[in-house]
CSV table of C-alpha atoms in Angstrom, one decimal:
chain,number,residue,atom,x,y,z
A,1,ILE,CA,-47.2,-47.4,-18.8
A,2,SER,CA,-45.3,-44.5,-17.3
A,3,ALA,CA,-41.6,-45.1,-16.7
A,4,LYS,CA,-41.5,-41.6,-15.0
A,5,GLN,CA,-44.1,-42.4,-12.4
A,6,GLY,CA,-43.6,-46.2,-12.3
A,7,THR,CA,-47.2,-47.0,-13.5
A,8,ASN,CA,-47.6,-50.7,-14.5
A,9,VAL,CA,-43.8,-51.2,-14.8
A,10,GLU,CA,-44.0,-54.3,-12.5
A,11,LYS,CA,-46.7,-55.9,-14.8
A,12,VAL,CA,-44.5,-55.3,-17.9
A,13,LEU,CA,-41.5,-56.9,-16.3
A,14,GLN,CA,-43.6,-59.9,-15.2
A,15,LYS,CA,-44.9,-60.3,-18.8
A,16,VAL,CA,-41.2,-60.2,-20.1
A,17,ILE,CA,-40.3,-63.1,-17.8
A,18,GLU,CA,-43.4,-65.1,-18.9
A,19,LYS,CA,-43.3,-64.5,-22.6
A,20,ILE,CA,-39.5,-64.2,-23.5
A,21,PRO,CA,-37.8,-67.6,-23.3
A,22,PRO,CA,-34.6,-67.9,-21.2
A,23,PRO,CA,-31.2,-68.1,-23.1
A,24,GLN,CA,-30.1,-71.6,-24.2
A,25,CYS,CA,-26.8,-71.7,-22.3
A,26,ASN,CA,-24.9,-74.3,-20.3
A,27,THR,CA,-22.6,-73.4,-17.4
A,28,ALA,CA,-20.6,-76.6,-18.0
A,29,ASP,CA,-19.4,-75.3,-21.3
A,30,PRO,CA,-16.1,-73.4,-21.6
A,31,LEU,CA,-16.4,-69.6,-21.0
A,32,LYS,CA,-17.7,-67.6,-24.0
A,33,ALA,CA,-18.5,-64.0,-23.3
A,34,LEU,CA,-19.6,-61.3,-25.8
A,35,VAL,CA,-18.5,-57.7,-25.2
A,36,PHE,CA,-21.4,-55.5,-26.2
A,37,ASP,CA,-20.3,-52.2,-24.7
A,38,SER,CA,-17.4,-50.6,-22.8
A,39,THR,CA,-16.8,-47.5,-20.7
A,40,PHE,CA,-13.7,-46.0,-19.1
A,41,ASP,CA,-13.2,-45.3,-15.4
A,42,HIS,CA,-10.1,-43.2,-14.4
A,43,TYR,CA,-9.5,-45.4,-11.3
A,44,ARG,CA,-10.4,-48.9,-12.5
A,45,GLY,CA,-9.6,-48.8,-16.2
A,46,VAL,CA,-11.9,-50.2,-18.8
A,47,ILE,CA,-15.3,-51.6,-17.7
A,48,ALA,CA,-16.5,-54.1,-20.3
A,49,ASN,CA,-20.2,-55.0,-20.4
A,50,ILE,CA,-20.5,-58.7,-21.3
A,51,ALA,CA,-23.2,-61.3,-22.1
A,52,LEU,CA,-22.3,-64.9,-21.2
A,53,PHE,CA,-23.1,-67.5,-23.9
A,54,GLY,CA,-21.4,-70.4,-22.0
A,55,GLY,CA,-19.5,-71.2,-18.9
A,56,GLU,CA,-18.9,-68.9,-15.9
A,57,VAL,CA,-16.4,-66.2,-14.9
A,58,ALA,CA,-15.1,-65.2,-11.4
A,59,LYS,CA,-12.5,-62.9,-9.9
A,60,GLY,CA,-8.9,-64.1,-10.2
A,61,GLN,CA,-9.4,-66.1,-13.4
A,62,LYS,CA,-7.2,-65.5,-16.5
A,63,ILE,CA,-9.1,-64.6,-19.7
A,64,VAL,CA,-8.0,-63.9,-23.3
A,65,SER,CA,-9.5,-61.6,-25.9
A,66,ALA,CA,-10.2,-63.4,-29.2
A,67,HIS,CA,-9.6,-60.2,-31.2
A,68,THR,CA,-6.4,-58.8,-29.6
A,69,LYS,CA,-5.1,-62.1,-28.2
A,70,LYS,CA,-4.1,-60.3,-25.0
A,71,ARG,CA,-4.3,-62.0,-21.6
A,72,TYR,CA,-5.9,-60.4,-18.5
A,73,GLU,CA,-6.7,-61.3,-14.9
A,74,VAL,CA,-10.2,-60.6,-13.8
A,75,ASN,CA,-10.3,-58.1,-11.0
A,76,GLU,CA,-14.1,-57.8,-10.6
A,77,VAL,CA,-17.4,-59.1,-12.0
A,78,GLY,CA,-20.9,-58.0,-11.3
A,79,ILE,CA,-24.4,-57.3,-12.6
A,80,LEU,CA,-26.0,-54.1,-13.6
A,81,THR,CA,-29.1,-53.1,-11.5
A,82,PRO,CA,-28.8,-50.5,-13.3
A,83,ASN,CA,-25.8,-49.5,-11.1
A,84,GLU,CA,-22.8,-51.8,-10.9
A,85,GLN,CA,-23.3,-54.5,-8.2
A,86,PRO,CA,-20.3,-56.7,-7.6
A,87,THR,CA,-21.0,-60.4,-7.4
A,88,HIS,CA,-18.9,-63.5,-6.8
A,89,LYS,CA,-19.5,-65.1,-10.2
A,90,LEU,CA,-21.3,-64.5,-13.5
A,91,TYR,CA,-22.9,-67.6,-15.1
A,92,ALA,CA,-24.0,-68.5,-18.7
A,93,GLY,CA,-27.2,-66.6,-19.7
A,94,GLN,CA,-26.4,-63.6,-17.5
A,95,VAL,CA,-25.5,-60.1,-18.5
A,96,GLY,CA,-23.0,-58.1,-16.4
A,97,TYR,CA,-19.8,-56.2,-16.3
A,98,LEU,CA,-16.2,-57.2,-16.0
A,99,ILE,CA,-13.0,-55.3,-15.0
A,100,ALA,CA,-9.7,-56.9,-15.9
A,101,GLY,CA,-7.0,-54.2,-15.9
A,102,MET,CA,-7.5,-53.1,-19.5
A,103,LYS,CA,-5.8,-49.7,-20.0
A,104,GLU,CA,-7.6,-48.5,-23.2
A,105,VAL,CA,-11.1,-48.9,-24.5
A,106,THR,CA,-9.7,-50.2,-27.8
A,107,GLU,CA,-8.8,-53.4,-25.9
A,108,ALA,CA,-12.5,-54.0,-25.3
A,109,GLN,CA,-13.8,-53.9,-28.8
A,110,ILE,CA,-17.6,-54.2,-29.2
A,111,GLY,CA,-18.4,-57.6,-30.7
A,112,ASP,CA,-15.2,-59.2,-29.3
A,113,THR,CA,-15.3,-62.7,-27.6
A,114,LEU,CA,-13.6,-63.4,-24.2
A,115,PHE,CA,-12.6,-66.9,-23.1
A,116,LEU,CA,-10.6,-68.6,-20.4
A,117,TYR,CA,-6.8,-68.9,-20.8
A,118,LYS,CA,-5.9,-72.4,-22.1
A,119,GLN,CA,-9.6,-73.1,-22.9
A,120,PRO,CA,-9.9,-71.4,-26.4
A,121,VAL,CA,-13.3,-71.3,-28.1
A,122,GLU,CA,-14.6,-70.3,-31.5
A,123,PRO,CA,-15.2,-66.5,-31.5
A,124,LEU,CA,-18.9,-65.4,-31.8
A,125,PRO,CA,-19.7,-64.6,-35.4
A,126,GLY,CA,-20.2,-61.1,-36.8
A,127,PHE,CA,-17.3,-59.2,-35.2
A,128,LYS,CA,-15.7,-56.5,-37.4
A,129,SER,CA,-13.4,-53.7,-36.3
A,130,ALA,CA,-14.9,-50.2,-36.8
A,131,LYS,CA,-13.7,-48.8,-40.2
A,132,PRO,CA,-13.5,-45.0,-40.4
A,133,MET,CA,-15.1,-43.7,-43.6
A,134,VAL,CA,-14.6,-39.9,-43.2
A,135,PHE,CA,-11.4,-38.1,-42.4
A,136,ALA,CA,-10.9,-34.5,-41.3
A,137,GLY,CA,-8.0,-32.4,-40.0
A,138,MET,CA,-8.4,-31.0,-36.6
A,139,TYR,CA,-6.3,-28.0,-35.3
A,140,PRO,CA,-6.6,-25.8,-32.3
A,141,ILE,CA,-7.6,-22.2,-33.1
A,142,ASP,CA,-4.7,-21.0,-30.9
A,143,GLN,CA,-1.6,-23.1,-30.8
A,144,THR,CA,-1.2,-22.4,-27.0
A,145,GLU,CA,-4.3,-24.6,-26.6
A,146,TYR,CA,-2.6,-27.6,-28.2
A,147,ASN,CA,-2.0,-29.5,-24.9
A,148,ASN,CA,-5.5,-28.8,-23.6
A,149,LEU,CA,-7.0,-30.1,-26.9
A,150,LYS,CA,-4.7,-33.1,-26.8
A,151,SER,CA,-5.9,-34.2,-23.4
A,152,ALA,CA,-9.6,-33.5,-24.4
A,153,LEU,CA,-9.2,-35.7,-27.4
A,154,GLU,CA,-7.6,-38.5,-25.4
A,155,ARG,CA,-10.5,-38.4,-22.9
A,156,LEU,CA,-13.1,-38.4,-25.6
A,157,THR,CA,-11.6,-41.2,-27.6
A,158,LEU,CA,-11.5,-43.4,-24.4
A,159,ASN,CA,-15.3,-43.5,-24.6
A,160,ASP,CA,-15.4,-43.6,-28.4
A,161,SER,CA,-12.9,-46.2,-29.7
A,162,SER,CA,-14.2,-46.0,-33.3
A,163,VAL,CA,-12.4,-42.6,-33.8
A,164,THR,CA,-8.9,-43.0,-35.2
A,165,VAL,CA,-6.3,-40.3,-34.4
A,166,HIS,CA,-3.0,-39.6,-36.3
A,167,ARG,CA,-0.8,-36.7,-35.6
A,168,ASP,CA,-0.6,-34.2,-38.4
A,169,SER,CA,1.0,-30.7,-38.9
A,170,SER,CA,0.4,-27.9,-41.4
A,171,LEU,CA,2.5,-24.8,-42.2
A,172,ALA,CA,-0.6,-22.6,-42.1
A,173,LEU,CA,-2.6,-24.1,-39.2
A,174,GLY,CA,0.3,-25.5,-37.0
A,175,ALA,CA,0.3,-28.8,-35.1
A,176,GLY,CA,-2.9,-30.9,-35.1
A,177,TRP,CA,-4.4,-34.3,-35.9
A,178,ARG,CA,-6.1,-36.2,-38.7
A,179,LEU,CA,-9.1,-37.9,-37.3
A,180,GLY,CA,-11.1,-40.8,-38.9
A,181,PHE,CA,-14.9,-41.1,-38.2
A,182,LEU,CA,-17.6,-43.6,-39.1
A,183,GLY,CA,-19.6,-40.9,-41.0
A,184,LEU,CA,-20.5,-37.2,-41.1
A,185,LEU,CA,-23.0,-37.4,-38.2
A,186,HIS,CA,-20.3,-39.1,-36.1
A,187,MET,CA,-17.9,-36.2,-36.9
A,188,GLU,CA,-20.5,-33.6,-36.1
A,189,VAL,CA,-21.4,-35.2,-32.7
A,190,PHE,CA,-17.7,-35.6,-31.8
A,191,ASN,CA,-17.1,-31.9,-32.6
A,192,GLN,CA,-20.2,-30.9,-30.5
A,193,ARG,CA,-18.9,-32.9,-27.5
A,194,LEU,CA,-15.5,-31.3,-27.7
A,195,GLU,CA,-17.2,-27.9,-27.6
A,196,GLN,CA,-19.8,-28.7,-24.9
A,197,GLU,CA,-17.9,-31.0,-22.5
A,198,TYR,CA,-14.4,-29.6,-22.8
A,199,ASN,CA,-15.1,-26.0,-24.0
A,200,MET,CA,-12.6,-26.5,-27.0
A,201,SER,CA,-13.1,-24.5,-30.2
A,202,VAL,CA,-11.3,-26.2,-33.1
A,203,ILE,CA,-10.7,-25.7,-36.8
A,204,LEU,CA,-12.2,-28.8,-38.6
A,205,THR,CA,-11.1,-29.0,-42.2
A,206,ALA,CA,-13.4,-30.2,-45.0
A,207,PRO,CA,-14.0,-34.0,-44.7
A,208,THR,CA,-12.3,-36.4,-47.1
A,209,VAL,CA,-12.7,-40.1,-47.7
A,210,PRO,CA,-10.1,-42.9,-47.8
A,211,TYR,CA,-9.0,-43.6,-51.4
A,212,LYS,CA,-6.9,-46.6,-52.6
A,213,ALA,CA,-4.1,-46.8,-55.2
A,214,VAL,CA,-3.0,-50.0,-56.9
A,215,LEU,CA,0.8,-49.6,-57.3
A,216,SER,CA,2.6,-50.6,-60.5
A,217,SER,CA,6.0,-49.3,-59.6
A,218,ALA,CA,8.3,-52.1,-58.1
A,219,LYS,CA,10.2,-49.5,-56.1
A,220,LEU,CA,7.0,-48.3,-54.4
A,221,ILE,CA,5.7,-51.8,-53.8
A,222,LYS,CA,9.0,-52.6,-52.1
A,223,GLU,CA,8.8,-49.4,-50.0
A,224,TYR,CA,5.3,-50.0,-48.8
A,225,GLY,CA,5.5,-53.8,-48.6
A,226,LYS,CA,2.2,-54.2,-50.5
A,227,ASP,CA,0.8,-53.4,-53.9
A,228,GLN,CA,-2.3,-51.5,-52.7
A,229,ILE,CA,-2.1,-48.4,-50.4
A,230,THR,CA,-4.8,-46.4,-48.6
A,231,ILE,CA,-4.6,-42.6,-49.0
A,232,ILE,CA,-6.2,-40.5,-46.3
A,233,ASN,CA,-4.2,-37.3,-46.9
A,234,PRO,CA,-3.8,-35.7,-50.3
A,235,ALA,CA,-0.1,-35.1,-49.6
A,236,GLN,CA,0.4,-38.9,-49.8
A,237,PHE,CA,-1.3,-39.2,-53.3
A,238,PRO,CA,1.1,-41.2,-55.5
A,239,ASP,CA,2.0,-40.1,-59.1
A,240,LYS,CA,-0.2,-41.5,-61.9
A,241,LEU,CA,2.9,-43.0,-63.6
A,242,SER,CA,3.5,-45.4,-60.6
A,243,VAL,CA,-0.1,-46.4,-60.3
A,244,SER,CA,-2.1,-48.9,-62.4
A,245,GLU,CA,-5.5,-47.6,-61.1
A,246,TYR,CA,-7.1,-45.5,-58.3
A,247,LEU,CA,-10.0,-46.8,-56.3
A,248,GLU,CA,-12.7,-44.8,-54.5
A,249,PRO,CA,-15.2,-46.0,-51.8
A,250,THR,CA,-18.8,-46.4,-52.8
A,251,VAL,CA,-22.1,-46.8,-50.9
A,252,LEU,CA,-25.5,-48.2,-51.8
A,253,GLY,CA,-28.0,-45.4,-51.0
A,254,THR,CA,-31.7,-45.9,-50.6
A,255,ILE,CA,-34.0,-42.9,-51.0
A,256,VAL,CA,-37.7,-43.0,-50.2
A,257,THR,CA,-39.6,-40.0,-51.5
A,258,PRO,CA,-43.1,-38.8,-52.5
A,259,HIS,CA,-43.4,-39.3,-56.3
A,260,GLU,CA,-43.8,-35.6,-57.2
A,261,TYR,CA,-40.1,-34.9,-56.3
A,262,ILE,CA,-38.7,-37.8,-58.3
A,263,GLY,CA,-37.5,-35.7,-61.3
A,264,LYS,CA,-35.5,-33.3,-59.1
A,265,ILE,CA,-34.0,-36.1,-57.1
A,266,ILE,CA,-32.9,-38.2,-60.1
A,267,THR,CA,-31.2,-35.0,-61.5
A,268,LEU,CA,-29.4,-34.5,-58.1
A,269,CYS,CA,-28.2,-38.1,-58.1
A,270,GLN,CA,-26.9,-37.9,-61.6
A,271,ASP,CA,-25.0,-34.7,-60.8
A,272,ARG,CA,-23.3,-36.7,-58.0
A,273,ARG,CA,-22.1,-39.4,-60.4
A,274,ALA,CA,-24.6,-42.0,-59.0
A,275,VAL,CA,-25.6,-45.1,-60.9
A,276,GLN,CA,-29.3,-46.1,-60.6
A,277,LYS,CA,-29.7,-49.7,-59.4
A,278,ASP,CA,-33.5,-50.0,-58.7
A,279,MET,CA,-36.7,-48.0,-58.7
A,280,LEU,CA,-39.8,-49.3,-56.9
A,281,TYR,CA,-43.2,-47.8,-56.2
A,282,ILE,CA,-44.0,-48.7,-52.6
A,283,ASP,CA,-47.6,-47.4,-53.0
A,284,GLU,CA,-49.3,-44.9,-55.2
A,285,ASN,CA,-47.6,-41.9,-53.6
A,286,ARG,CA,-44.1,-43.1,-52.5
A,287,VAL,CA,-41.1,-44.3,-54.5
A,288,MET,CA,-38.0,-46.1,-53.4
A,289,LEU,CA,-34.8,-45.4,-55.4
A,290,LYS,CA,-31.6,-47.3,-55.0
A,291,TYR,CA,-28.3,-45.7,-56.3
A,292,LEU,CA,-24.7,-46.6,-56.1
A,293,PHE,CA,-22.9,-43.4,-55.0
A,294,PRO,CA,-19.2,-42.5,-54.7
A,295,LEU,CA,-18.9,-41.8,-51.0
A,296,ASN,CA,-17.1,-38.5,-51.5
A,297,GLU,CA,-20.1,-37.1,-53.4
A,298,ILE,CA,-22.5,-37.5,-50.5
A,299,VAL,CA,-20.2,-36.9,-47.6
A,300,VAL,CA,-20.6,-33.1,-47.3
A,301,ASP,CA,-23.9,-31.7,-48.4
A,302,PHE,CA,-25.9,-34.3,-50.3
A,303,TYR,CA,-28.4,-34.9,-47.4
A,304,ASP,CA,-29.1,-31.1,-47.1
A,305,ALA,CA,-29.7,-30.8,-50.9
A,306,LEU,CA,-32.0,-33.8,-50.9
A,307,LYS,CA,-34.1,-32.4,-48.0
A,308,SER,CA,-34.4,-29.0,-49.6
A,309,LEU,CA,-35.4,-30.4,-53.0
A,310,SER,CA,-38.1,-32.6,-51.4
A,311,SER,CA,-39.4,-30.1,-48.9
A,312,GLY,CA,-38.0,-32.4,-46.1
A,313,TYR,CA,-40.1,-35.5,-47.2
A,314,ALA,CA,-37.4,-37.6,-48.7
A,315,SER,CA,-35.4,-40.0,-46.5
A,316,PHE,CA,-31.9,-41.3,-47.2
A,317,ASP,CA,-30.0,-44.3,-45.9
A,318,TYR,CA,-26.8,-45.9,-47.1
A,319,GLU,CA,-24.5,-48.9,-46.6
A,320,ASP,CA,-20.9,-49.6,-47.6
A,321,ALA,CA,-20.5,-51.1,-51.1
A,322,GLY,CA,-16.8,-51.5,-51.3
A,323,TYR,CA,-14.3,-49.8,-53.7
A,324,GLN,CA,-14.5,-49.2,-57.4
A,325,SER,CA,-12.1,-47.9,-60.0
A,326,ALA,CA,-12.2,-44.1,-60.6
A,327,ASP,CA,-10.4,-41.4,-62.6
A,328,LEU,CA,-8.9,-39.5,-59.7
A,329,VAL,CA,-6.5,-36.6,-59.8
A,330,LYS,CA,-4.7,-34.5,-57.2
A,331,MET,CA,-5.6,-30.8,-57.6
A,332,ASP,CA,-3.0,-28.3,-56.2
A,333,ILE,CA,-3.7,-24.6,-55.5
A,334,LEU,CA,-0.8,-22.3,-56.4
A,335,LEU,CA,-0.2,-18.8,-55.2
A,336,ASN,CA,2.2,-17.0,-57.6
A,337,GLY,CA,3.4,-20.4,-58.7
A,338,ASN,CA,4.0,-21.8,-55.2
A,339,PRO,CA,1.8,-24.8,-54.2
A,340,VAL,CA,-0.1,-24.4,-50.9
A,341,GLU,CA,0.0,-27.9,-49.4
A,342,GLU,CA,-3.0,-27.4,-47.0
A,343,LEU,CA,-5.4,-26.7,-50.0
A,344,ALA,CA,-4.4,-29.8,-52.1
A,345,THR,CA,-7.4,-32.1,-52.7
A,346,ILE,CA,-8.1,-35.4,-54.3
A,347,ILE,CA,-11.0,-35.1,-56.8
A,348,HIS,CA,-12.6,-36.9,-59.7
A,349,ASN,CA,-11.3,-35.6,-63.1
A,350,ASP,CA,-14.8,-34.6,-64.3
A,351,LYS,CA,-15.4,-32.3,-61.3
A,352,ALA,CA,-11.9,-30.8,-61.1
A,353,TYR,CA,-12.6,-27.7,-63.2
A,354,VAL,CA,-15.7,-26.6,-61.3
A,355,ALA,CA,-14.1,-27.3,-57.9
A,356,GLY,CA,-10.9,-25.6,-58.9
A,357,LYS,CA,-12.7,-22.5,-60.1
A,358,HIS,CA,-14.8,-22.4,-56.9
A,359,LEU,CA,-11.8,-22.7,-54.7
A,360,CYS,CA,-9.9,-19.9,-56.5
A,361,GLU,CA,-12.9,-17.6,-56.2
A,362,ARG,CA,-13.1,-18.2,-52.5
A,363,LEU,CA,-9.4,-17.6,-52.0
A,364,LYS,CA,-9.7,-14.3,-54.0
A,365,GLU,CA,-12.4,-13.2,-51.6
A,366,THR,CA,-10.5,-14.1,-48.5
A,367,ILE,CA,-6.8,-13.2,-49.2
A,368,PRO,CA,-6.2,-9.5,-48.5
A,369,ARG,CA,-4.7,-7.5,-51.4
A,370,GLN,CA,-1.0,-6.9,-51.4
A,371,LEU,CA,1.3,-4.3,-53.0
A,372,PHE,CA,1.8,-6.7,-55.9
A,373,GLU,CA,-0.4,-8.8,-58.1
A,374,ILE,CA,-1.2,-12.4,-56.9
A,375,ALA,CA,-2.1,-15.2,-59.3
A,376,ILE,CA,-4.4,-17.8,-57.7
A,377,GLN,CA,-4.3,-21.0,-59.8
A,378,ALA,CA,-5.7,-24.5,-59.6
A,379,ALA,CA,-3.5,-27.1,-61.2
A,380,ILE,CA,-3.5,-30.8,-62.1
A,381,GLY,CA,0.2,-31.7,-62.5
A,382,LYS,CA,1.6,-29.0,-64.8
A,383,LYS,CA,-1.7,-28.1,-66.3
A,384,ILE,CA,-3.5,-25.0,-65.0
A,385,ILE,CA,-7.3,-25.5,-65.0
A,386,ALA,CA,-8.5,-22.3,-63.3
A,387,ARG,CA,-7.2,-18.9,-62.4
A,388,GLU,CA,-8.2,-15.8,-60.5
A,389,THR,CA,-6.0,-12.6,-60.3
A,390,LEU,CA,-5.9,-10.5,-57.1
A,391,LYS,CA,-5.1,-7.0,-58.2
A,392,PRO,CA,-2.5,-5.0,-56.3
A,393,TYR,CA,-2.9,-1.8,-54.4
A,394,ARG,CA,-1.7,1.1,-56.6
A,395,LYS,CA,-0.5,4.5,-55.8
A,396,ASN,CA,-1.6,7.2,-58.2
A,397,VAL,CA,1.9,8.1,-59.5
A,398,VAL,CA,0.5,10.5,-62.2
A,399,ALA,CA,-1.4,12.7,-59.7
A,400,LYS,CA,1.5,15.3,-60.0
A,401,CYS,CA,1.3,15.5,-63.8
A,402,TYR,CA,-0.8,18.5,-64.8
A,403,GLY,CA,-0.9,18.6,-68.5
A,404,GLY,CA,2.4,18.5,-70.3
A,405,ASP,CA,3.8,15.8,-72.5
A,406,ILE,CA,2.2,12.3,-72.5
A,407,THR,CA,5.7,10.7,-72.4
A,408,ARG,CA,6.3,11.9,-68.9
A,409,ARG,CA,3.0,10.2,-67.8
A,410,MET,CA,3.9,6.9,-69.6
A,411,LYS,CA,7.4,6.9,-68.1
A,412,LEU,CA,6.0,7.1,-64.5
A,413,LEU,CA,3.5,4.3,-65.2
A,414,ARG,CA,6.2,2.1,-66.8
A,415,ARG,CA,8.5,2.6,-63.8
A,416,GLN,CA,5.6,1.7,-61.4
A,417,ALA,CA,4.8,-1.5,-63.5
A,418,GLU,CA,8.5,-2.5,-63.4
A,419,GLY,CA,8.6,-2.0,-59.6
A,420,LYS,CA,5.4,-4.1,-59.2
A,421,ARG,CA,6.9,-6.9,-61.4
A,422,LEU,CA,10.1,-6.9,-59.3
A,423,MET,CA,8.1,-6.9,-56.0
A,424,ARG,CA,6.1,-9.9,-57.3
A,425,LYS,CA,9.3,-11.9,-57.9
A,426,ILE,CA,10.6,-11.3,-54.4
A,427,GLY,CA,7.3,-10.9,-52.6
A,428,ASN,CA,6.1,-13.8,-50.5
A,429,VAL,CA,2.3,-14.2,-50.3
A,430,GLU,CA,1.3,-14.4,-46.6
A,431,VAL,CA,-2.0,-16.1,-46.4
A,432,PRO,CA,-3.7,-15.1,-43.1
A,433,ARG,CA,-4.8,-17.8,-40.8
A,434,ASP,CA,-8.5,-16.8,-40.9
A,435,ALA,CA,-8.4,-17.0,-44.7
A,436,PHE,CA,-7.4,-20.7,-44.5
A,437,ILE,CA,-10.1,-21.3,-41.9
A,438,ARG,CA,-12.8,-19.8,-44.2
A,439,VAL,CA,-11.6,-21.8,-47.2
A,440,LEU,CA,-11.0,-25.1,-45.4
A,441,LYS,CA,-14.1,-25.1,-43.3
A,442,ARG,CA,-17.0,-27.2,-44.6
A,443,GLU,CA,-18.5,-25.2,-47.4
A,444,THR,CA,-22.2,-24.6,-46.6
A,445,ASP,CA,-22.6,-21.9,-49.2
A,446,LYS,CA,-22.2,-24.1,-52.3
C-alpha cells in the first residue's frame, strides 16, 4: 500500500467495508452525539466533529450540551470527505461536523454529549474535563510585547482547550499569566508553537504542580467556602498553623528497562521519594518496575536522568494516582532580609536544604556585585537553612599609606567598614531581570 501514490488504497477501503461491522444505531432514537474533536474558525466559530450514536440532526434544530447545559441552534451540518461537505442531515451511525454558534472551543469539550432540546438523554460514559497537572508562569521578555503575546495566547488556546490561563503579575518580570498544562511535553509543545507560529519569545518559569491543603482554621474555611483548597502559586500557600495536612499529587510510573541498568534506576527512583509497588521480569533481559512517584519529583528532569542512566534503553510511562499526605513547606529566598516573592517555592521538607543551597548558589553567580555586601538566604518561616554572601566592591583606602603608624591604617579600614554597614542598611538590592530569568528558567544543569 502506498498512500502517497494511491497504490491499493481502493482495495483496503473495500476490505474495511466488508470486514468491519456497521454501527448498531437507530435513527428513531432521540439524538445522542459524541463530540470527539473541535476546531475554531474565525468566521463561523467552533466547528465540532461529532459521531452520532442515535437519532438525527439537521439545520435549525435546537441542541443542548450535556456538560455545559448550554442551548444552541444548529447552523450547519455536514460530512468530512476529508474537506467539509455540507449536507441536509446527519443520521445515527454517521460521523460529521456541526456548527452551532459556539463562541469558544471550551464549549465543545471532547467527550461531551449533544442532544435535542426537550429530549434529554443519558450522557455517553467516560467524559472527564481535562485536568491541568503542571503550572508555569509565562511573561513577555519585553513588556511592550504584552498585547501581542495576549492575542497569540488567545488564538492558541482556542485550538487547545486543555490549557488553563490565569492572569498573574510579578514585581521582577511584570505582567504575565499562570498557565496550566496536562504535562511537561504539553508545555514544551505549547511553547514551541508560540515561538514558531507567532514568533513570540517568552520567559517560562520553572514548572510547579497543584498541591492541596486541608484547612483547620474556621476563619479560612469560611473565607474559601470549603475545607480543602488547591494551591497553584506558592504565594497562596497557607500557614502551617491553619492547616491540618498538606497533600501532593502522585502518579503511578511504569519503567521498562534492560536488567543491567536496574541498580542505577532503583537508586534514582529512591532519590525521587518513590515507593516501589511491583517488579516483574518480562523476559530474561527486560524488567518492568512500578513505582508510586510524587508528581513534582518527575516533572522537570526525571525522564532525562532515566534515559542517560540507561543509555536511552529505558522507557517511562505514568498515570494519575490521586493525592497523598506530604510534609510540605514554603521556602522563601531573602536578599539582605527582604523576601523575593518570585523565587518562593513549595518543596518537600527533606529536599529543602539541598534545593535552598542550590538556589542561593545560582543567585550568587547571577546577581552583580554591589558596593555593599549582600546576604542571599533560603528560609523556611523564620529559620534560615542556607546562605551565600556576595562580597562588595572595595576601594583600596590604604593605598596612600606608605609606612607610618599601623593605627592610621586601621582607622581608614574601620571608617570604610562603617560606611559599608550604613550603605547596606539603606541600600536596595536591585536584581537585574536577566538574573531572574536565569534562575527561574527550567534548570537543565542540575
